[in-house]
CSV table of C-alpha atoms in Angstrom, one decimal:
chain,number,residue,atom,x,y,z
A,623,UNK,CA,-0.1,-0.1,0.0
A,624,UNK,CA,1.4,3.3,-1.0
A,625,UNK,CA,1.5,6.4,1.1
A,626,UNK,CA,-2.1,7.7,1.3
A,627,UNK,CA,-1.3,11.1,2.0
A,628,UNK,CA,-2.7,12.3,-1.1
A,629,UNK,CA,-5.8,10.6,-0.5
A,630,UNK,CA,-6.0,12.4,2.6
A,631,UNK,CA,-5.3,15.7,1.4
A,632,UNK,CA,-7.8,15.4,-1.6
A,633,UNK,CA,-10.3,14.2,1.3
A,634,UNK,CA,-9.6,17.3,3.3
A,635,UNK,CA,-10.0,19.6,0.3
A,636,UNK,CA,-13.1,18.4,-1.0
A,637,UNK,CA,-14.6,18.7,2.4
A,638,UNK,CA,-13.3,22.1,2.9
A,639,UNK,CA,-14.6,23.2,-0.6
A,640,UNK,CA,-18.1,21.8,0.1
A,641,UNK,CA,-18.4,23.3,3.4
A,642,UNK,CA,-17.0,26.7,2.2
A,643,UNK,CA,-19.1,26.8,-1.0
A,644,UNK,CA,-22.4,25.7,1.0
A,645,UNK,CA,-21.9,28.2,3.8
A,646,UNK,CA,-23.1,31.3,1.6
A,647,UNK,CA,-26.5,29.7,0.6
A,648,UNK,CA,-26.9,28.5,4.2
A,649,UNK,CA,-26.5,32.0,5.7
A,650,UNK,CA,-29.3,33.1,3.2
A,651,UNK,CA,-31.5,30.0,4.1
A,652,UNK,CA,-31.0,31.0,7.8
A,653,UNK,CA,-32.0,34.7,7.3
A,654,UNK,CA,-35.0,33.7,5.2
A,655,UNK,CA,-36.1,31.1,8.1
A,656,UNK,CA,-35.4,33.7,10.9
A,657,UNK,CA,-32.7,31.7,12.4
A,658,UNK,CA,-31.2,34.9,13.7
A,659,UNK,CA,-31.7,35.1,17.6
A,660,UNK,CA,-31.6,38.5,19.4
A,661,UNK,CA,-28.5,39.5,21.0
A,662,UNK,CA,-28.4,38.0,24.6
A,663,UNK,CA,-26.7,39.5,27.6
A,664,UNK,CA,-23.6,36.9,27.2
A,665,UNK,CA,-23.1,37.8,23.4
A,666,UNK,CA,-20.2,40.0,22.4
A,667,UNK,CA,-21.5,40.6,18.8
A,668,UNK,CA,-23.5,43.8,18.3
A,669,UNK,CA,-25.7,42.8,15.4
A,670,UNK,CA,-28.2,39.9,14.9
A,671,UNK,CA,-26.1,37.1,13.1
A,672,UNK,CA,-27.6,34.0,11.4
A,673,UNK,CA,-26.7,30.5,12.8
A,674,UNK,CA,-27.4,27.0,11.1
A,675,UNK,CA,-23.7,27.1,10.0
A,676,UNK,CA,-23.6,23.2,10.8
A,677,UNK,CA,-25.8,22.4,8.0
A,678,UNK,CA,-22.9,23.3,5.5
A,679,UNK,CA,-20.5,21.3,7.9
A,680,UNK,CA,-22.5,18.4,7.9
A,681,UNK,CA,-22.9,18.2,4.0
A,682,UNK,CA,-19.0,18.8,3.9
A,683,UNK,CA,-18.6,15.8,6.2
A,684,UNK,CA,-20.7,13.5,3.9
A,685,UNK,CA,-19.0,14.7,0.8
A,686,UNK,CA,-15.6,13.9,2.6
A,687,UNK,CA,-16.6,10.6,3.5
A,688,UNK,CA,-18.2,9.9,0.1
A,689,UNK,CA,-15.0,10.8,-1.6
A,690,UNK,CA,-12.9,8.8,0.8
A,691,UNK,CA,-14.9,5.6,0.0
A,692,UNK,CA,-14.0,5.8,-3.6
A,693,UNK,CA,-10.2,6.4,-3.1
A,694,UNK,CA,-7.9,3.2,-3.5
A,695,UNK,CA,-5.8,3.7,-0.3
A,696,UNK,CA,-8.8,4.7,1.8
A,697,UNK,CA,-11.5,2.3,0.5
A,698,UNK,CA,-10.4,-0.5,2.9
A,699,UNK,CA,-11.6,2.0,5.9
A,700,UNK,CA,-15.1,1.4,4.8
A,701,UNK,CA,-14.7,-2.6,3.9
A,702,UNK,CA,-12.9,-3.6,7.0
A,703,UNK,CA,-14.7,-1.4,9.5
A,704,UNK,CA,-18.3,-0.1,10.2
A,705,UNK,CA,-16.9,3.0,12.2
A,706,UNK,CA,-17.4,5.4,9.4
A,707,UNK,CA,-21.0,4.5,9.2
A,708,UNK,CA,-21.4,4.7,13.0
A,709,UNK,CA,-19.9,8.1,13.0
A,710,UNK,CA,-22.3,9.4,10.1
A,711,UNK,CA,-25.3,7.8,12.1
A,712,UNK,CA,-24.3,9.6,15.5
A,713,UNK,CA,-23.4,12.9,13.5
A,714,UNK,CA,-26.6,13.1,11.7
A,715,UNK,CA,-28.7,12.6,14.9
A,716,UNK,CA,-26.9,15.3,16.7
A,717,UNK,CA,-26.8,17.5,13.7
A,718,UNK,CA,-30.5,17.4,13.5
A,719,UNK,CA,-31.0,18.2,17.2
A,720,UNK,CA,-28.7,21.2,16.8
A,721,UNK,CA,-30.6,22.4,13.8
A,722,UNK,CA,-33.7,22.4,15.8
A,723,UNK,CA,-32.0,24.0,18.8
A,724,UNK,CA,-30.6,26.9,16.5
A,725,UNK,CA,-34.2,27.6,15.2
A,726,UNK,CA,-36.4,26.8,18.3
A,727,UNK,CA,-34.1,27.1,21.3
A,728,UNK,CA,-34.6,23.5,22.7
A,729,UNK,CA,-34.1,22.9,26.5
A,730,UNK,CA,-30.6,21.9,27.8
A,731,UNK,CA,-31.9,18.6,29.1
A,732,UNK,CA,-33.1,17.6,25.7
A,733,UNK,CA,-29.8,18.3,24.0
A,734,UNK,CA,-28.1,16.3,26.8
A,735,UNK,CA,-30.2,13.4,26.1
A,736,UNK,CA,-29.8,13.7,22.4
A,737,UNK,CA,-25.9,13.7,22.9
A,738,UNK,CA,-26.3,10.5,25.0
A,739,UNK,CA,-28.4,8.8,22.6
A,740,UNK,CA,-25.9,9.8,19.7
A,741,UNK,CA,-23.1,8.3,21.6
A,742,UNK,CA,-25.4,5.0,22.2
A,743,UNK,CA,-26.0,4.9,18.4
A,744,UNK,CA,-22.4,4.9,17.7
A,745,UNK,CA,-21.7,2.3,20.6
A,746,UNK,CA,-24.4,0.0,19.2
A,747,UNK,CA,-22.6,0.0,15.8
A,748,UNK,CA,-19.1,-0.9,17.0
A,749,UNK,CA,-17.6,2.5,17.7
A,750,UNK,CA,-16.8,2.0,21.5
A,751,UNK,CA,-13.7,1.4,23.7
A,752,UNK,CA,-13.2,-2.1,24.3
A,753,UNK,CA,-9.9,-2.1,26.3
A,754,UNK,CA,-7.5,-0.1,28.2
A,755,UNK,CA,-3.7,-0.3,28.1
A,756,UNK,CA,-1.9,-0.4,31.5
A,757,UNK,CA,1.7,-0.3,31.8
A,758,UNK,CA,3.1,-3.5,33.6
A,759,UNK,CA,-0.1,-5.3,33.3
A,760,UNK,CA,-1.0,-5.2,29.5
A,761,UNK,CA,-4.3,-4.9,27.9
A,762,UNK,CA,-7.3,-4.9,30.2
A,763,UNK,CA,-10.5,-5.8,28.6
A,764,UNK,CA,-13.6,-4.0,29.6
A,765,UNK,CA,-17.1,-5.3,30.0
A,766,UNK,CA,-20.0,-4.1,27.6
A,767,UNK,CA,-21.5,-1.8,30.2
A,768,UNK,CA,-17.9,-0.2,31.2
A,769,UNK,CA,-17.0,0.4,27.6
A,770,UNK,CA,-20.4,2.1,26.8
A,771,UNK,CA,-20.3,4.3,29.9
A,772,UNK,CA,-16.7,5.3,29.1
A,773,UNK,CA,-17.7,5.9,25.6
A,774,UNK,CA,-20.8,8.1,26.4
A,775,UNK,CA,-19.2,10.0,29.2
A,776,UNK,CA,-16.1,10.9,26.7
A,777,UNK,CA,-18.6,12.0,24.0
A,778,UNK,CA,-20.6,14.1,26.2
A,779,UNK,CA,-17.7,15.9,27.7
A,780,UNK,CA,-16.2,16.5,24.4
A,781,UNK,CA,-19.4,17.9,22.9
A,782,UNK,CA,-20.2,20.3,25.8
A,783,UNK,CA,-16.6,21.5,26.1
A,784,UNK,CA,-16.6,22.5,22.3
A,785,UNK,CA,-20.0,24.1,22.9
A,786,UNK,CA,-18.8,26.1,25.9
A,787,UNK,CA,-15.9,27.6,24.1
A,788,UNK,CA,-17.8,28.5,20.9
A,789,UNK,CA,-18.4,32.3,22.2
A,790,UNK,CA,-16.2,34.4,19.8
A,791,UNK,CA,-15.9,34.6,16.1
A,792,UNK,CA,-13.6,31.7,14.9
A,793,UNK,CA,-13.0,30.4,18.1
A,794,UNK,CA,-14.5,27.0,18.3
A,795,UNK,CA,-13.7,26.1,14.6
A,796,UNK,CA,-10.0,27.2,15.0
A,797,UNK,CA,-9.3,25.4,18.2
A,798,UNK,CA,-10.9,22.2,16.8
A,799,UNK,CA,-8.9,22.6,13.7
A,800,UNK,CA,-5.7,22.7,15.7
A,801,UNK,CA,-6.9,19.6,17.7
A,802,UNK,CA,-7.7,17.8,14.5
A,803,UNK,CA,-4.6,18.5,13.0
A,804,UNK,CA,-2.5,17.2,16.0
A,805,UNK,CA,-4.6,14.2,16.3
A,806,UNK,CA,-4.3,13.4,12.6
A,807,UNK,CA,-0.4,13.3,13.0
A,808,UNK,CA,-0.6,10.9,15.8
A,809,UNK,CA,-3.1,8.5,14.2
A,810,UNK,CA,-1.3,8.7,10.8
A,811,UNK,CA,2.1,7.8,12.9
A,812,UNK,CA,0.3,4.7,14.7
A,813,UNK,CA,-1.2,3.6,11.2
A,814,UNK,CA,1.7,4.1,8.8
A,815,UNK,CA,4.5,4.1,11.3
A,816,UNK,CA,3.4,0.8,13.0
A,817,UNK,CA,1.3,-0.6,10.2
A,818,UNK,CA,-1.7,-0.9,12.2
A,819,UNK,CA,-4.8,-0.8,10.0
A,820,UNK,CA,-7.1,-0.4,12.9
A,821,UNK,CA,-5.8,3.3,13.3
A,822,UNK,CA,-6.9,4.2,9.8
A,823,UNK,CA,-10.6,5.3,10.7
A,824,UNK,CA,-9.4,7.7,13.3
A,825,UNK,CA,-7.0,9.3,10.8
A,826,UNK,CA,-9.6,9.9,8.3
A,827,UNK,CA,-12.1,11.3,10.9
A,828,UNK,CA,-9.3,13.8,11.8
A,829,UNK,CA,-8.7,14.8,8.2
A,830,UNK,CA,-12.3,15.5,7.5
A,831,UNK,CA,-12.8,17.3,10.6
A,832,UNK,CA,-9.9,19.5,9.6
A,833,UNK,CA,-11.6,20.0,6.3
A,834,UNK,CA,-14.9,21.0,8.0
A,835,UNK,CA,-13.3,23.6,10.1
A,836,UNK,CA,-11.0,25.2,7.4
A,837,UNK,CA,-14.0,25.4,5.0
A,838,UNK,CA,-16.2,27.1,7.6
A,839,UNK,CA,-13.4,29.6,9.2
A,840,UNK,CA,-13.5,32.1,6.4
A,841,UNK,CA,-17.1,32.7,6.9
A,842,UNK,CA,-16.9,32.8,10.7
A,843,UNK,CA,-13.7,34.9,11.4
A,844,UNK,CA,-14.3,38.3,13.2
A,845,UNK,CA,-16.6,39.8,12.2
A,846,UNK,CA,-18.6,36.7,11.5
A,847,UNK,CA,-21.3,36.7,8.7
A,848,UNK,CA,-22.7,33.4,10.1
A,849,UNK,CA,-22.4,31.3,13.3
A,850,UNK,CA,-22.1,27.5,13.4
A,851,UNK,CA,-24.6,27.3,16.1
A,852,UNK,CA,-25.2,24.1,18.3
A,853,UNK,CA,-25.5,22.2,15.0
A,854,UNK,CA,-22.0,22.8,14.2
A,855,UNK,CA,-20.4,22.9,17.6
A,856,UNK,CA,-22.1,19.6,18.8
A,857,UNK,CA,-21.3,18.0,15.2
A,858,UNK,CA,-17.5,18.9,15.5
A,859,UNK,CA,-17.3,17.9,19.1
A,860,UNK,CA,-18.8,14.5,18.4
A,861,UNK,CA,-16.1,13.9,15.6
A,862,UNK,CA,-13.4,14.7,17.6
A,863,UNK,CA,-14.6,12.5,20.4
A,864,UNK,CA,-15.3,9.6,17.9
A,865,UNK,CA,-11.7,10.0,16.6
A,866,UNK,CA,-10.3,9.5,20.1
A,867,UNK,CA,-12.6,6.7,20.8
A,868,UNK,CA,-11.7,5.0,17.6
A,869,UNK,CA,-7.9,4.8,18.0
A,870,UNK,CA,-8.2,4.3,21.8
A,871,UNK,CA,-10.8,1.3,21.8
A,872,UNK,CA,-9.9,-0.5,18.6
A,873,UNK,CA,-6.2,-0.4,18.1
A,874,UNK,CA,-4.8,-3.4,20.2
A,875,UNK,CA,-1.7,-2.2,22.2
A,876,UNK,CA,-0.1,-5.7,22.0
A,877,UNK,CA,0.3,-5.1,18.3
A,878,UNK,CA,2.8,-2.4,19.0
A,879,UNK,CA,4.9,-4.9,21.1
A,880,UNK,CA,5.5,-2.6,23.8
A,881,UNK,CA,4.7,-4.7,26.9
A,882,UNK,CA,8.1,-6.5,27.0
A,883,UNK,CA,10.8,-6.5,29.5
A,884,UNK,CA,10.7,-4.8,33.0
A,885,UNK,CA,7.8,-2.9,34.3
A,886,UNK,CA,9.8,0.4,34.2
A,887,UNK,CA,10.7,-0.4,30.6
A,888,UNK,CA,7.1,-1.4,29.5
A,889,UNK,CA,5.9,2.0,31.2
A,890,UNK,CA,8.4,4.0,29.2
A,891,UNK,CA,7.6,2.1,26.1
A,892,UNK,CA,3.8,2.6,26.7
A,893,UNK,CA,3.8,6.2,26.2
A,894,UNK,CA,2.5,6.2,22.4
A,895,UNK,CA,-0.3,4.0,23.7
A,896,UNK,CA,-1.3,6.2,26.6
A,897,UNK,CA,-1.3,9.3,24.4
A,898,UNK,CA,-4.6,8.5,22.8
A,899,UNK,CA,-6.1,8.6,26.3
A,900,UNK,CA,-4.5,11.7,27.1
A,901,UNK,CA,-4.4,13.5,23.9
A,902,UNK,CA,-8.2,14.2,23.6
A,903,UNK,CA,-8.0,15.9,27.0
A,904,UNK,CA,-4.8,17.9,26.4
A,905,UNK,CA,-6.3,19.0,23.0
A,906,UNK,CA,-9.5,20.3,24.6
A,907,UNK,CA,-7.8,21.3,27.7
A,908,UNK,CA,-8.7,24.7,27.7
A,909,UNK,CA,-12.5,24.0,26.7
A,910,UNK,CA,-12.6,21.4,29.4
A,911,UNK,CA,-11.0,23.8,32.1
A,912,UNK,CA,-13.6,26.3,30.9
A,913,UNK,CA,-16.4,23.8,31.2
A,914,UNK,CA,-15.4,22.5,34.7
A,915,UNK,CA,-15.0,26.2,35.9
A,916,UNK,CA,-18.3,27.2,34.5
A,917,UNK,CA,-20.1,24.2,36.4
A,918,UNK,CA,-18.2,25.3,39.8
A,919,UNK,CA,-19.1,28.9,39.3
A,920,UNK,CA,-22.8,28.4,38.6
A,921,UNK,CA,-23.5,25.9,41.2
A,922,UNK,CA,-21.5,28.0,43.7
A,923,UNK,CA,-23.7,30.9,43.1
A,924,UNK,CA,-27.0,28.7,43.2
A,925,UNK,CA,-27.6,28.7,39.5
A,926,UNK,CA,-28.3,25.7,37.1
A,927,UNK,CA,-24.9,24.4,35.4
A,928,UNK,CA,-26.6,25.0,32.1
A,929,UNK,CA,-27.5,28.8,32.9
A,930,UNK,CA,-25.7,31.1,30.5
A,931,UNK,CA,-23.2,33.6,31.8
A,932,UNK,CA,-20.5,36.1,30.8
A,933,UNK,CA,-17.6,34.2,32.9
A,934,UNK,CA,-16.3,32.3,30.4
A,935,UNK,CA,-12.3,32.3,29.6
A,936,UNK,CA,-12.9,34.3,26.1
A,937,UNK,CA,-15.3,36.7,28.2
A,938,UNK,CA,-12.5,37.4,30.7
A,939,UNK,CA,-9.9,37.8,27.8
A,940,UNK,CA,-12.1,40.7,26.6
A,941,UNK,CA,-12.6,42.3,30.2
A,942,UNK,CA,-8.7,42.3,30.7
A,943,UNK,CA,-8.4,44.5,27.7
A,944,UNK,CA,-7.9,42.2,24.7
A,945,UNK,CA,-9.5,43.0,21.4
A,946,UNK,CA,-11.8,40.2,19.7
A,947,UNK,CA,-9.1,39.2,17.4
A,948,UNK,CA,-6.4,39.0,19.8
A,949,UNK,CA,-8.3,37.0,22.2
A,950,UNK,CA,-9.1,34.6,19.7
A,951,UNK,CA,-5.3,34.2,18.8
A,952,UNK,CA,-4.4,33.9,22.1
A,953,UNK,CA,-6.7,30.9,22.7
A,954,UNK,CA,-5.3,29.5,19.4
A,955,UNK,CA,-1.9,29.8,20.9
A,956,UNK,CA,-2.6,27.9,24.1
A,957,UNK,CA,-4.5,25.3,22.3
A,958,UNK,CA,-1.7,24.5,19.7
A,959,UNK,CA,1.0,24.6,22.6
A,960,UNK,CA,-0.9,22.1,24.7
A,961,UNK,CA,-1.8,19.9,21.8
A,962,UNK,CA,1.5,19.7,19.9
A,963,UNK,CA,3.7,19.7,22.9
A,964,UNK,CA,1.9,16.7,24.1
A,965,UNK,CA,2.3,15.3,20.6
A,966,UNK,CA,5.8,15.9,20.4
A,967,UNK,CA,6.7,14.6,23.8
A,968,UNK,CA,5.1,11.3,22.7
A,969,UNK,CA,7.4,11.2,19.8
A,970,UNK,CA,10.5,11.9,21.8
A,971,UNK,CA,9.8,11.6,25.4
A,972,UNK,CA,13.5,11.4,26.2
A,973,UNK,CA,14.5,14.8,24.7
A,974,UNK,CA,14.8,17.7,27.3
A,975,UNK,CA,14.6,20.3,24.7
A,976,UNK,CA,10.9,19.7,24.0
A,977,UNK,CA,10.1,20.4,27.7
A,978,UNK,CA,12.5,23.7,27.6
A,979,UNK,CA,10.7,24.7,24.3
A,980,UNK,CA,7.2,24.0,26.0
A,981,UNK,CA,8.3,26.2,29.1
A,982,UNK,CA,9.6,29.0,27.1
A,983,UNK,CA,6.6,29.2,24.9
A,984,UNK,CA,4.3,29.0,28.0
A,985,UNK,CA,6.1,32.0,29.4
A,986,UNK,CA,5.7,34.0,26.3
A,987,UNK,CA,2.0,33.0,26.5
A,988,UNK,CA,1.7,34.4,29.8
A,989,UNK,CA,3.4,37.7,28.8
A,990,UNK,CA,0.8,37.8,25.8
A,991,UNK,CA,-2.3,37.1,28.2
A,992,UNK,CA,-1.2,39.9,30.8
A,993,UNK,CA,-0.3,42.4,28.2
A,994,UNK,CA,-3.1,44.8,28.6
A,995,UNK,CA,-2.4,45.1,32.1
A,996,UNK,CA,0.7,47.2,31.2
A,997,UNK,CA,0.7,50.3,29.5
A,998,UNK,CA,4.4,51.0,28.2
A,999,UNK,CA,5.2,54.6,26.8
A,1000,UNK,CA,8.1,55.2,24.5
A,1001,UNK,CA,10.6,57.7,25.0
A,1002,UNK,CA,10.4,61.2,23.7
A,1003,UNK,CA,12.7,60.6,20.9
A,1004,UNK,CA,10.9,57.7,19.9
A,1005,UNK,CA,7.4,58.8,19.9
A,1006,UNK,CA,7.3,59.7,16.2
A,1007,UNK,CA,8.0,56.1,15.3
A,1008,UNK,CA,5.4,54.3,17.3
A,1009,UNK,CA,1.6,54.4,17.3
A,1010,UNK,CA,-0.3,57.2,19.2
A,1011,UNK,CA,-1.4,54.7,22.0
A,1012,UNK,CA,2.2,54.5,23.1
A,1013,UNK,CA,3.0,58.2,23.3
A,1014,UNK,CA,2.9,60.2,26.3
A,1015,UNK,CA,0.0,62.5,26.9
A,1016,UNK,CA,0.7,66.3,26.8
A,1017,UNK,CA,-1.2,68.3,29.1
A,1018,UNK,CA,-3.0,71.3,27.8
A,1019,UNK,CA,-4.8,72.9,30.6
A,1020,UNK,CA,-4.0,76.3,29.3
A,1021,UNK,CA,-5.9,75.8,26.0
A,1022,UNK,CA,-8.6,73.5,27.6
A,1023,UNK,CA,-11.8,75.4,28.2
A,1024,UNK,CA,-12.9,75.6,31.7
A,1025,UNK,CA,-15.8,73.2,32.7
A,1026,UNK,CA,-18.5,74.9,34.2
A,1027,UNK,CA,-19.7,73.7,37.6
A,1028,UNK,CA,-22.7,71.4,37.7
A,1029,UNK,CA,-26.0,72.7,39.0
A,1030,UNK,CA,-27.9,71.0,41.9
A,1031,UNK,CA,-30.6,69.8,39.4
A,1032,UNK,CA,-27.8,68.4,37.2
A,1033,UNK,CA,-26.3,66.5,40.0
A,1034,UNK,CA,-29.7,65.1,41.0
A,1035,UNK,CA,-30.2,63.7,37.6
A,1036,UNK,CA,-26.8,62.1,37.4
A,1037,UNK,CA,-27.5,60.2,41.0
A,1038,UNK,CA,-30.8,58.6,39.5
A,1039,UNK,CA,-29.9,54.8,39.0
A,1040,UNK,CA,-30.6,53.0,35.8
A,1041,UNK,CA,-32.4,49.8,36.4
A,1042,UNK,CA,-31.3,46.7,34.6
A,1043,UNK,CA,-33.7,45.7,31.8
A,1044,UNK,CA,-35.1,49.2,31.2
A,1045,UNK,CA,-35.8,50.0,27.6
A,1046,UNK,CA,-32.7,51.5,26.0
A,1047,UNK,CA,-30.3,49.3,28.1
A,1048,UNK,CA,-28.8,46.7,26.1
A,1049,UNK,CA,-27.1,43.5,27.5
A,1050,UNK,CA,-23.7,44.7,27.5
A,1051,UNK,CA,-24.3,48.0,29.3
A,1052,UNK,CA,-26.4,46.2,31.9
A,1053,UNK,CA,-23.6,44.0,32.9
A,1054,UNK,CA,-20.6,46.3,32.4
A,1055,UNK,CA,-19.9,49.8,33.3
A,1056,UNK,CA,-22.4,52.3,31.8
A,1057,UNK,CA,-20.4,55.3,30.2
A,1058,UNK,CA,-21.9,58.7,30.8
A,1059,UNK,CA,-22.8,60.7,27.9
A,1060,UNK,CA,-24.0,64.4,27.9
A,1061,UNK,CA,-27.9,64.9,27.7
A,1062,UNK,CA,-28.8,66.3,24.3
A,1063,UNK,CA,-31.1,68.8,26.1
A,1064,UNK,CA,-28.3,70.1,28.1
A,1065,UNK,CA,-26.0,70.5,25.0
A,1066,UNK,CA,-28.7,72.8,23.5
A,1067,UNK,CA,-30.1,70.2,21.0
A,1068,UNK,CA,-33.8,70.5,20.7
A,1069,UNK,CA,-35.7,67.3,22.1
């Protein structure tokens, strides 16, 4: 069998092209059907934006799998395994529920039940975790109930982690694309490097997932023209989880011939097998941390874990002072650092340079994260070479007009509080600081 890199690249390009070309018509369809919800208090965009972007992503998934089924190097994935059909069945179900939620706003418990049913559909068709590798012990077979519960739990956690992080333009699609790229490199190494055919479905799933995200990102980058909605976020979350389940539960660790020698040697050699168990969590480490923090925060405040708020990590980046695009890029940076750092360590676990590079990049990430807290000012001689924001402010008290002292009536008007929910107060001003503007009547403008 020749190297299937070209077949994977063709599958990726077809998936991306179909997703990209269909997103425009889907946007018009979403506007025509009224799938443009009003701006909520937790939203950061200022204009109603259509959703249902998951429709284009789902048809991109179908196109990618259809093309792969007719390629010489990938045809065996469909002939020897039922996992592509299992993935498509679960994806169709979760996508349908997501489309209904984007249009009619379904209850959170209904969506949770649909996620569990979608995972159960995949389990019934063979996409499940069958065993777990343990160093020094070998392969531990799981019972049917244990494998089912573990599979459902991983699917539900991954779907909700991706759904929670979908709060800024291009954030969820970009982070999942980075995760899929790291997972593709690892799964391809297991398949082609160790000649293990059981890793082929996970490699295909990761390639198709990359194509879906890359095709949707041009329409979703800030300012976004369309949102993927729950129909897209739950879909890509399920595919990411299915990739991890496929390579973890179907690849026999004994085929790698690593459980030989002493316990210490087996533990060291078992690292490539343990990465499938750890990599999905490291890939979505930031969304998963956001999910856990959101649940703790809401239950601590006496709210439902499914109640929406503005306490997510991307909201905090905006509160620190980052712009929309910079906050997204910072999240990309941390996702790539964790995912590819883990991947590099799995390949060369004895290299100290990898650890040093990860530590150095982590320090750089912290500096970028806290950058708005500092207001550097350039020296006088360099002010003409830097943007105005870094120049020192010149006091012009002599030329500034003297401000007239406010009257008692004006002070009384300023002390009147504005209640949340009053007409004219949107979600952002109701939550954050409300800037004071001069009343038109005071400025001489006729009412």
